[in-house]
XYZ file of C-alpha atoms in Angstrom:
561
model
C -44.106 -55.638 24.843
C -40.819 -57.506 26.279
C -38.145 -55.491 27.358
C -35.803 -57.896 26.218
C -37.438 -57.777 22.393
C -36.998 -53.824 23.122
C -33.393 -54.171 24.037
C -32.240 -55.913 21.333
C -34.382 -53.797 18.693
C -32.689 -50.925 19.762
C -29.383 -52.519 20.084
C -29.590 -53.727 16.627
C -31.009 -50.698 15.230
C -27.910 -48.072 16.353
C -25.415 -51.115 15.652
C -26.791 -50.631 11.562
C -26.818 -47.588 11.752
C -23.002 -46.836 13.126
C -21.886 -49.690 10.445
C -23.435 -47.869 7.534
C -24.351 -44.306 8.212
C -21.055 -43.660 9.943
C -19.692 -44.943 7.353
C -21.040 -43.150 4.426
C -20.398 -40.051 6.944
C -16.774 -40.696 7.264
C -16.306 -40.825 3.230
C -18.509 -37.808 2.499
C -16.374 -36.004 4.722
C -12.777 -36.763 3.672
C -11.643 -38.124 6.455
C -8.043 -38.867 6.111
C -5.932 -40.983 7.934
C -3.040 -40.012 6.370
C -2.966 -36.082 7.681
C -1.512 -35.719 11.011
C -4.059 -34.619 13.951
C -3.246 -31.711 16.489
C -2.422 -34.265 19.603
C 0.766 -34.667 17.124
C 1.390 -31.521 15.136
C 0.848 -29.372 18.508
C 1.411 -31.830 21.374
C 1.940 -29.810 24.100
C 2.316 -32.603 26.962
C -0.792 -30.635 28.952
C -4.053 -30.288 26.480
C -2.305 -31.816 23.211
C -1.496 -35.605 24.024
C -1.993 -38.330 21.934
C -4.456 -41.380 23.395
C -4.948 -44.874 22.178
C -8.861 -45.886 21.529
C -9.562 -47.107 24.402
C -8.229 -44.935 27.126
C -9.695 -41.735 25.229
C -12.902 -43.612 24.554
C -13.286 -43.834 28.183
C -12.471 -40.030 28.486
C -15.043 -39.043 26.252
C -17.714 -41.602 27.004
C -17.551 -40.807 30.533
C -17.532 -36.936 29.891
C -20.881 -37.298 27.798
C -22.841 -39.513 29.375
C -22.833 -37.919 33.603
C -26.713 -38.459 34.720
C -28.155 -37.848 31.411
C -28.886 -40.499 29.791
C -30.951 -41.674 33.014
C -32.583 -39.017 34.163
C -34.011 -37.614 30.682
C -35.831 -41.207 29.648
C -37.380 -41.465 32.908
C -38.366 -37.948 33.108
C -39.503 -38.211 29.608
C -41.420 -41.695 29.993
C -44.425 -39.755 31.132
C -45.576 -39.340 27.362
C -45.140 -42.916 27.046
C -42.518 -45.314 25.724
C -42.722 -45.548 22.516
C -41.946 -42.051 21.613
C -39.231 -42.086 23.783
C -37.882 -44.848 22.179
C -38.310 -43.662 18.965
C -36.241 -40.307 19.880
C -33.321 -42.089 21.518
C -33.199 -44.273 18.257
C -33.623 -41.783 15.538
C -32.262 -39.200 17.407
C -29.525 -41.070 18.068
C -28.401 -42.168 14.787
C -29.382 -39.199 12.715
C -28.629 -36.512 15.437
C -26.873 -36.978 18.088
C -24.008 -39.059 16.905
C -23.663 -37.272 13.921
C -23.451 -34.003 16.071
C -21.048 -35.571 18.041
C -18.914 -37.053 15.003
C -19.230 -33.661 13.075
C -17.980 -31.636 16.063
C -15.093 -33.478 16.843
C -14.249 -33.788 12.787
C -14.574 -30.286 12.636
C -12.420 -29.302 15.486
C -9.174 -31.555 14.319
C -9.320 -29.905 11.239
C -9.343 -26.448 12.911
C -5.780 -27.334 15.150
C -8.625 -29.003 18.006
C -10.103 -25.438 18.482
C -13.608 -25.468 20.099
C -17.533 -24.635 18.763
C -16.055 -21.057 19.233
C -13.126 -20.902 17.065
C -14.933 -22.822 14.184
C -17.910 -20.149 14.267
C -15.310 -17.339 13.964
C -13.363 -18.758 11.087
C -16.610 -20.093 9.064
C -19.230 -17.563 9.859
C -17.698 -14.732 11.983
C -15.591 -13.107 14.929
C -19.384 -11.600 16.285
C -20.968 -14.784 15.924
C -18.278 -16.666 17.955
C -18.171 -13.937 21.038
C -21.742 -14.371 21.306
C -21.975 -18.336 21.076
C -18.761 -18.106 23.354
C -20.830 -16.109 26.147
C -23.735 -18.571 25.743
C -21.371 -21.743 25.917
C -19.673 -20.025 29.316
C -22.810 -19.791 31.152
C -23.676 -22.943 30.208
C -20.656 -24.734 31.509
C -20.980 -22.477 34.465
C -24.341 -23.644 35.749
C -23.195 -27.379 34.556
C -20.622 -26.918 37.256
C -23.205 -24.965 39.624
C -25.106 -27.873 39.078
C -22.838 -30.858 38.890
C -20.637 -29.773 42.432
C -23.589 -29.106 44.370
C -25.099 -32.729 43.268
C -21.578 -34.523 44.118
C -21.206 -32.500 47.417
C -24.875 -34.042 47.952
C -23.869 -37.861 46.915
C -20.493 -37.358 49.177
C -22.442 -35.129 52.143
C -21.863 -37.739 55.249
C -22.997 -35.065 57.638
C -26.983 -33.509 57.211
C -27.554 -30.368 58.592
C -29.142 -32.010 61.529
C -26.102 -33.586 62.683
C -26.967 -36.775 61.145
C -24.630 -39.529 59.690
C -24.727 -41.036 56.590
C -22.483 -43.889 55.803
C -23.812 -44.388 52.202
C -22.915 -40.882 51.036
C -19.572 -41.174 53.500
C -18.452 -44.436 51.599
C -19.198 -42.840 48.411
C -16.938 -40.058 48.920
C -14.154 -42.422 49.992
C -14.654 -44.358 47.003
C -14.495 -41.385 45.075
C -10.814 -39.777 46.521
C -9.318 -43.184 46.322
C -10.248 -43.384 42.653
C -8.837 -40.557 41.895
C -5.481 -41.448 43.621
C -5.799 -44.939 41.486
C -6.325 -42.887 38.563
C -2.569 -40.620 39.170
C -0.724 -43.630 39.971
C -1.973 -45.435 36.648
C -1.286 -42.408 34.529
C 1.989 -42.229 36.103
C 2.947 -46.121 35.332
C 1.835 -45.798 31.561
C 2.798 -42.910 30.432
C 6.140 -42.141 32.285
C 7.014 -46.002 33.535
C 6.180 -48.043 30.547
C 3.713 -50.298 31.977
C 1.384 -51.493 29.132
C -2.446 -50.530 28.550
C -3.614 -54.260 29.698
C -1.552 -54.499 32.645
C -2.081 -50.914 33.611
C -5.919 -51.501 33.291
C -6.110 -55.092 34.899
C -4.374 -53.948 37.891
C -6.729 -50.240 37.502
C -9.538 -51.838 37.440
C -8.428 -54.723 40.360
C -7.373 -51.334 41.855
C -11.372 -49.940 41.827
C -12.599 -52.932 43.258
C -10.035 -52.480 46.539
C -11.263 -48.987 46.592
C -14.954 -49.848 46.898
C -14.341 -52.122 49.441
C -12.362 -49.978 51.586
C -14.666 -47.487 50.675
C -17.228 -49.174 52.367
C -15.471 -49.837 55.445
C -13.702 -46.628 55.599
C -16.645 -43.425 54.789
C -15.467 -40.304 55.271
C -17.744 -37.590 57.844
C -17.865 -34.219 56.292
C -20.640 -31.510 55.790
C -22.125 -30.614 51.764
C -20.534 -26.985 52.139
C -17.189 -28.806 53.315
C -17.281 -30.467 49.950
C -18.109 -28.087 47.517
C -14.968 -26.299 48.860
C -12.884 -29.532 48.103
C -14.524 -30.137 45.115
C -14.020 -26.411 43.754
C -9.713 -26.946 44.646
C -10.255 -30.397 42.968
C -11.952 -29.605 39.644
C -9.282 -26.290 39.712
C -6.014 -29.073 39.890
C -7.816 -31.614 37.558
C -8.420 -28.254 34.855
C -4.881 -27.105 35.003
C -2.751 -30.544 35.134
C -1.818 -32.710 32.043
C -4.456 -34.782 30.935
C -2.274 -37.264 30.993
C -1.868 -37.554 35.048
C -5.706 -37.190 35.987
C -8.167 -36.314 33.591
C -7.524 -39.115 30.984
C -7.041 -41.772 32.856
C -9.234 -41.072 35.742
C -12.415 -41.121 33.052
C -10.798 -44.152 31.388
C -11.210 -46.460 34.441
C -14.384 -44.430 35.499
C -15.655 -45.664 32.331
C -15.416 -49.223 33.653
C -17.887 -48.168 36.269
C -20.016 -47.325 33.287
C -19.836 -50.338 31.665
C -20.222 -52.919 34.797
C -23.485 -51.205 35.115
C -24.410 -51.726 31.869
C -23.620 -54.794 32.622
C -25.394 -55.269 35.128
C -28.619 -54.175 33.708
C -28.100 -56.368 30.575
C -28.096 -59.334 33.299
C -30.674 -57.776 34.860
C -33.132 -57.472 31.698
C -32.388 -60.913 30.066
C -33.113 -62.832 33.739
C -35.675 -60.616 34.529
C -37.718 -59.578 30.977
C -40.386 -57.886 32.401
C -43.219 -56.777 30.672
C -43.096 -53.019 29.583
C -46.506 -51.904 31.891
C -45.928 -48.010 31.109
C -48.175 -47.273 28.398
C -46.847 -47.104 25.068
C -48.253 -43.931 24.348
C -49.956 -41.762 27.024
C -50.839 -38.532 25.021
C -49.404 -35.199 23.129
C -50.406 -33.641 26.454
C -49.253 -34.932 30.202
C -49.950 -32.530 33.420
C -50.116 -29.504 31.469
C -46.846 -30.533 29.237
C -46.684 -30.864 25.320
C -45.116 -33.724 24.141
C -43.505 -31.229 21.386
C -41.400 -29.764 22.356
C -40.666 -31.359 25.544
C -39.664 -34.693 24.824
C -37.311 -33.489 22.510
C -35.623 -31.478 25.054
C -35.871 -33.366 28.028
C -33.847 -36.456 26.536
C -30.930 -35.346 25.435
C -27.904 -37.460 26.648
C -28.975 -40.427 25.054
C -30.714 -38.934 21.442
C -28.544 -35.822 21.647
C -26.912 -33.073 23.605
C -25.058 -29.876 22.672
C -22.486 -30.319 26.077
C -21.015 -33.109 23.738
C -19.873 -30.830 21.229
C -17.972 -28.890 23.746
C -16.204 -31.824 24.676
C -15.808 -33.425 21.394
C -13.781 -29.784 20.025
C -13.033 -29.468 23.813
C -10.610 -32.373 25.076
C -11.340 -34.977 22.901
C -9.920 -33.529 19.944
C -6.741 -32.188 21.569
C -5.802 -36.258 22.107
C -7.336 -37.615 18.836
C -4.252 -39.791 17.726
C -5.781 -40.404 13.958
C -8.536 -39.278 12.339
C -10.676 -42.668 11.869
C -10.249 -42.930 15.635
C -13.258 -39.945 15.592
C -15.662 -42.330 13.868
C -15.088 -44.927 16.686
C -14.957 -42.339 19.460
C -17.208 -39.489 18.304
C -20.079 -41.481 16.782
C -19.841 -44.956 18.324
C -19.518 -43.277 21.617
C -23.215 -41.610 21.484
C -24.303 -44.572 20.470
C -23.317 -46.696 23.640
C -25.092 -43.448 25.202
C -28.216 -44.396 23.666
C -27.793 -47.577 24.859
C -27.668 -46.460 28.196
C -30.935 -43.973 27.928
C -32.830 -47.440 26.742
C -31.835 -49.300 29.832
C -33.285 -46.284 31.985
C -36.537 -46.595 29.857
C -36.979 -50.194 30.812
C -35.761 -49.204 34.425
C -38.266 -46.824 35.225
C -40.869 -48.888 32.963
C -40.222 -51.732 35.544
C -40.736 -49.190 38.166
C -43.634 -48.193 36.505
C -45.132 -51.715 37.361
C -44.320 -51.559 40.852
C -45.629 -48.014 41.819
C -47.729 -47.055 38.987
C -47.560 -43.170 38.160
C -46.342 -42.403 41.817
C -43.013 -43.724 40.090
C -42.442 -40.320 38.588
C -42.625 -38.899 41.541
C -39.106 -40.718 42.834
C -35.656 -39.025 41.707
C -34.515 -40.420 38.221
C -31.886 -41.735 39.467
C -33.159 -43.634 42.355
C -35.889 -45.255 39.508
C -33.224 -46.696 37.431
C -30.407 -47.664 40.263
C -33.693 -49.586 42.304
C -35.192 -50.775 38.171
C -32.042 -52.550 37.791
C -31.292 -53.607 41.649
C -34.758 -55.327 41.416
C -34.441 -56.931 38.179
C -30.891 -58.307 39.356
C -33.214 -59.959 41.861
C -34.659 -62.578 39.358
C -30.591 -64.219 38.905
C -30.346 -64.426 42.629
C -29.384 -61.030 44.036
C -32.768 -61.102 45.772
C -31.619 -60.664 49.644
C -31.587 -57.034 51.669
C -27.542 -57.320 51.712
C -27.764 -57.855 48.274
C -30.204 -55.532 47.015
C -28.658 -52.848 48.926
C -25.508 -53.528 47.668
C -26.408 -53.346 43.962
C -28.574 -50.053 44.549
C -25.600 -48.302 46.284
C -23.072 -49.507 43.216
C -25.490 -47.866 40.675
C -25.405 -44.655 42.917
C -22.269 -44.897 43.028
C -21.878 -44.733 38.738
C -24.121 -41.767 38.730
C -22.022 -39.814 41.252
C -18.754 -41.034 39.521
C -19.915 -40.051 36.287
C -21.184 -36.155 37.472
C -18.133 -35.578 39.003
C -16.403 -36.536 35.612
C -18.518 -34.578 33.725
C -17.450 -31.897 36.227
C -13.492 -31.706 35.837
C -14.163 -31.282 32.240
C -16.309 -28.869 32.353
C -13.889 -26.770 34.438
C -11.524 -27.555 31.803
C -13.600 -26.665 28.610
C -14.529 -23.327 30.912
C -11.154 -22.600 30.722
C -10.699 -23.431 26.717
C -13.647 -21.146 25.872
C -13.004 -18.271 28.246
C -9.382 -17.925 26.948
C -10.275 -18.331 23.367
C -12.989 -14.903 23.673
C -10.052 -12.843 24.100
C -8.353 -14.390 21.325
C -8.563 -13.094 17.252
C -8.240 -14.364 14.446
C -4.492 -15.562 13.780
C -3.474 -15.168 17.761
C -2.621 -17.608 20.918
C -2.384 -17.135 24.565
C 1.597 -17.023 24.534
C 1.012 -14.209 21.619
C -1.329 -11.986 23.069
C -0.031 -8.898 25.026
C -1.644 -6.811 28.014
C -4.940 -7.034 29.746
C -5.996 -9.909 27.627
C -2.437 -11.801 28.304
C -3.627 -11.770 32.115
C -6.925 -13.312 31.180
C -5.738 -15.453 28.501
C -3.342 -17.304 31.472
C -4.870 -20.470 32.452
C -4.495 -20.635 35.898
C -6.414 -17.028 36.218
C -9.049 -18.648 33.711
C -9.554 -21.766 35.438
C -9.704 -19.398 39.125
C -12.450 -17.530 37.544
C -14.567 -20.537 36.574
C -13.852 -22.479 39.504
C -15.181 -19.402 41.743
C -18.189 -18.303 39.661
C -19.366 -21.978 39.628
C -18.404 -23.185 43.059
C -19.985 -19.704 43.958
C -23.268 -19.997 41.618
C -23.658 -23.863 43.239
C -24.071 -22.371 46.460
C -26.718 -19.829 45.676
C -29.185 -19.430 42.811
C -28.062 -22.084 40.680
C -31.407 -24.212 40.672
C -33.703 -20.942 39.840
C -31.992 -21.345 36.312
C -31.727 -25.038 36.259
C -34.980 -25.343 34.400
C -33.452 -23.541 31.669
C -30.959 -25.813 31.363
C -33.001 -28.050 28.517
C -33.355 -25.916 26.175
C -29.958 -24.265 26.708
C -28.157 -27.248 26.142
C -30.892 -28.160 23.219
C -29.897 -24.599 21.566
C -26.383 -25.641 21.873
C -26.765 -28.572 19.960
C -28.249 -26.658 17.152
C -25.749 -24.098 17.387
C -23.020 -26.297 17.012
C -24.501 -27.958 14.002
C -24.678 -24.598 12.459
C -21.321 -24.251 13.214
C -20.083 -27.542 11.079
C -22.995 -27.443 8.587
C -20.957 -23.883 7.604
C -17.149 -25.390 7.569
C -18.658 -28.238 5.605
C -19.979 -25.462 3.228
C -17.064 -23.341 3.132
C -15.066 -26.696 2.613
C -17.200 -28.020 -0.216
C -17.759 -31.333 1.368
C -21.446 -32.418 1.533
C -23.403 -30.615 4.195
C -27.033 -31.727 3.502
C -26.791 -34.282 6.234
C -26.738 -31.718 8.757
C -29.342 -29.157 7.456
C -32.659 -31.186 8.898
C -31.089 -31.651 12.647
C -30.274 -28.894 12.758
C -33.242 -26.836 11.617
C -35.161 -28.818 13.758
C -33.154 -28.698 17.019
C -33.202 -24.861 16.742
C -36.908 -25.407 16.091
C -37.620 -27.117 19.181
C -35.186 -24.914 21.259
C -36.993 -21.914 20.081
C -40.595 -23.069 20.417
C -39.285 -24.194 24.062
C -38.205 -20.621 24.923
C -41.646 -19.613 23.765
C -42.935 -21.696 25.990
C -41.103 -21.105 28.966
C -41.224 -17.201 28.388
C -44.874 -17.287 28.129
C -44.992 -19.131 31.967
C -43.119 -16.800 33.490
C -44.499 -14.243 32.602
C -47.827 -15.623 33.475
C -46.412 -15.859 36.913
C -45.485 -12.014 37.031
C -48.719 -10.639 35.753
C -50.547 -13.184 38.242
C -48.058 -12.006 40.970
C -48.407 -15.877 42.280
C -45.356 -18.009 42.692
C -41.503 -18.196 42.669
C -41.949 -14.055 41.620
C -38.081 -13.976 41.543
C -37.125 -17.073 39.413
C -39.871 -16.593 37.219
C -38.413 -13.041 36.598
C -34.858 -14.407 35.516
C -35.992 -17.670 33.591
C -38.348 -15.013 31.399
C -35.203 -12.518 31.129
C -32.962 -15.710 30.308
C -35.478 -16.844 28.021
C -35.769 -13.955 26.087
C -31.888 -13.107 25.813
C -31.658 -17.082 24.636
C -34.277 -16.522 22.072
C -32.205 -13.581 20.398
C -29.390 -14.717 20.729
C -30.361 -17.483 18.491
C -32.034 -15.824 15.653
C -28.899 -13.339 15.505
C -26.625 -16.227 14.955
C -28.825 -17.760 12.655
C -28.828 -14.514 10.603
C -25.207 -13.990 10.517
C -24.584 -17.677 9.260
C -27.347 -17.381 6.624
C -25.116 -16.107 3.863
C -22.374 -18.397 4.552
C -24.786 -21.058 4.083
C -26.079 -19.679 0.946
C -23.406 -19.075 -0.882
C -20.584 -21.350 1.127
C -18.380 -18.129 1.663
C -17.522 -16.283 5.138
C -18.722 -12.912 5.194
């Protein structure tokens, strides 16, 4: 099968399905145009700004997509590609951008509260502490996760002594950026200059960066840099979105899409042959195709950390409410997108190494995939080559670190909002909880368990992280299947993905429970992570069917309890 014939397949296939089933979406659900969203009725000037399309676009694209929609295809490929494909497209279309779409609908029409707050007005104040403590560990270990793999892409200094200009130019890259992105939120919002100039001269900007970048790396340690990450991601949670956040994803973003780019060249000169099997079997090296494939690609088909930023920081700049059609469904699609150019990456790979390719980091398949297919339009020398592979690192690394400061900033949201009833706000609450409900003690608390968890256990829970962010997903379109209900608008859209995402996330707990525990009786292995993965599991697994039963009568009879 041609990868090109692939490409466009797919291409065609999400582009019907955001022109008609977004569509039908956006009428079944009222959306309104006329009603004012909460960047206007409770702009703030911090969280509550108003963006255009394309500058919040960028935001949220670049929040969503980090390494996900790379790693899980490749990871995932080992079943074959065929059902891979199938997932990203389906899942895509019928899942994950209407997952997306719903969460961010639902969240401007609850004054651009999170998951949380919508649980606890829909199905109950229980239901939302518990999804809230399940949400915070989640964006915990994302930011256990995401700092330690930055402080690894930026590390110029091994533990041996050694240097490493790569990771060294990549950090420089990365702080210059970030400078780019102040000044250009400064110019546009408070000096006038105009979204095309600002993002011709942003953009001309990023390509000065990566060239001093190159010339200029910067020589520090990994534990230097998860210090200097944790004060960064603390700044970047606190600030107005305005000055870093927002803009600094918007020309990120461009990063994104010149390596899209890139690989579109890349495919159309190249069209290689897809040499990975098509399909491989329900059972690979002691993995079931059900339910692993459906957890292991999420970015891409879909992913419950996009609801949390769709009711997270998305919502809180919304300027009108078509925007979320464009934004909160077209944006997963352009993931899904992505996840099929990392299928034909580490297909390509495929051909090259044979199964020894899934023994390379995801990451490394797809940036080397494309480098090598930008060889057949003439990139084909070592300068080149090397060149092209260290650009695609570079997107990766730009894009986790992204999906980092907004996770420290969604942290915050849902930390503050578990203190909070029904009917109350942070400036309204009194005592203990007015101390927690501060932001700059929230933000300290996440910045210090994370930056703290990164440095310690962080990967003995990392395989967890799946179906966590699986069960999130289904959570969340729980959470809008009942304000749908309660709001009389049609809901029946949402009833199969989600049954079956819970499904899945549940039969994946099984699973992993079952392993562990294997591991204890056996008293072989990892003794100590199998111990808190089965704990984890369990706790997951409850939690789950808890939730489930207190939204069953609001989804029966369309009334909160």
């Amino acid at each position: 099968m041609s990868a090109l014939v692939i490409l466009i397949g797919g291409i065609i296939c999400l582009a019907l399905g955001y022109f008609t089933y977004s569509a039908w979406l956006e009428k079944e659900w009222g959306v309104d145009n006329s009603r004012p969203t909460p960047a206007h009725t409770m702009r703030d000037g911090v969280d509550y700004v108003p963006a255009k399309i394309p500058v919040l676009f960028g935001h949220h694209f670049s929040s969503i997509a980090g390494a996900g929609p790379i790693n899980g295809p490749i990871q995932a490929a080992v079943f074959g590609w065929l059902p891979c494909l199938l997932w990203i497209l389906v899942g895509g279309i019928f899942f994950g951008a209407v997952h997306d779409y719903g969460a961010l609908f639902a969240s401007i029409r609850h004054k651009g509260a999170t998951i949380g707050q919508i649980i606890a007005r829909n199905i109950g104040e229980r239901a939302k502490k518990l999804f809230i403590v399940f949400a915070y560990f989640t964006l915990l270990l994302l930011i256990a996760a995401f700092s330690s793999i930055v402080a690894g892409t930026f590390a110029g200094i091994s533990p041996t002594g050694e240097l490493n200009q790569s990771n060294g130019s990549t950090a420089t890259i990365s702080i210059l950026f970030i400078l780019l992105a102040i000044a250009f939120g400064y110019f546009v919002n408070c000096r006038g200059v105009s979204i095309v100039t600002g993002t011709v001269l942003g953009v001309t900007g990023m390509a000065l960066c990566i060239v001093l970048g190159l010339a200029f790396p910067i020589y520090l340690q990994g534990s230097t840099w998860l210090y200097l990450i944790g004060l960064y991601i603390f700044i970047a949670s606190v600030t107005p979105v305005w000055i870093l956040l927002q803009p600094r994803d918007y020309l990120s973003s461009f990063l994104l899409y010149a390596m899209m780019a890139a690989a579109l060249i890349g495919v159309i000169g190249c069209n290689p042959a897809l040499e990975l099997p098509a399909y491989v079997g329900f059972e690979v090296n002691g993995q079931y195709l059900f339910p692993i494939l459906f957890v292991t690609i999420a970015c891409g088909a879909i992913s419950g950390f996009h609801s949390l930023i769709a009711s997270g920081t998305t919502s809180k700049q919304l300027t009108c409410e078509k925007d979320a059609r464009v934004i909160g469904y077209g944006g997963m699609l352009v993931e899904s997108v992505l996840a099929i150019f990392s299928l034909i990456a580490v297909s390509y790979i495929y051909s090259k190494a044979g199964p020894d390719a899934f023994k390379m980091p995801p990451t490394k398949v797809f940036a080397e995939g494309i480098a090598q297919m930008l060889g057949s339009v003439g990139l084909s020398s070592p300068e080149a080559q090397k060149t092209a592979f260290g650009l695609m690192i570079l997107a990766v690394s730009a894009f986790c670190l992204t999906s980092l400061d907004t996770a420290t900033r969604l942290a915050r949201y849902v930390f503050i909002e578990f203190w909070l009833r029904e009917g109350e706000t942070a400036q309204t609450v009194t005592g203990y909880r007015r101390i927690l409900c501060n932001k700059y003690v929230a933000t300290t608390i996440a910045v210090v368990l994370g930056i703290s968890f990164g440095m310690t256990g962080w990967s003995k829970v990392w395989p967890l992280f799946g179906a966590a962010n699986q069960l999130l997903a289904g959570l969340a379109l729980l959470a809008v299947t009942a304000w749908l209900k309660n709001a009389a608008r049609n809901h029946r859209m949402l009833v199969l993905p989600m049954a079956f995402m819970l499904i899945v996330t549940l039969c994946s707990l099984c699973i992993t429970f079952y392993s562990k525990m294997r591991i204890l009786l056996d008293g072989a292995g990892d003794i100590y992570g199998a111990s808190i993965q089965a704990i984890l599991a369990a706790v997951l697994f409850v939690l789950t069917l808890f939730l489930v039963r207190e939204a069953l009568p609001v989804l029966r009879t369309g009334f909160r309890k």
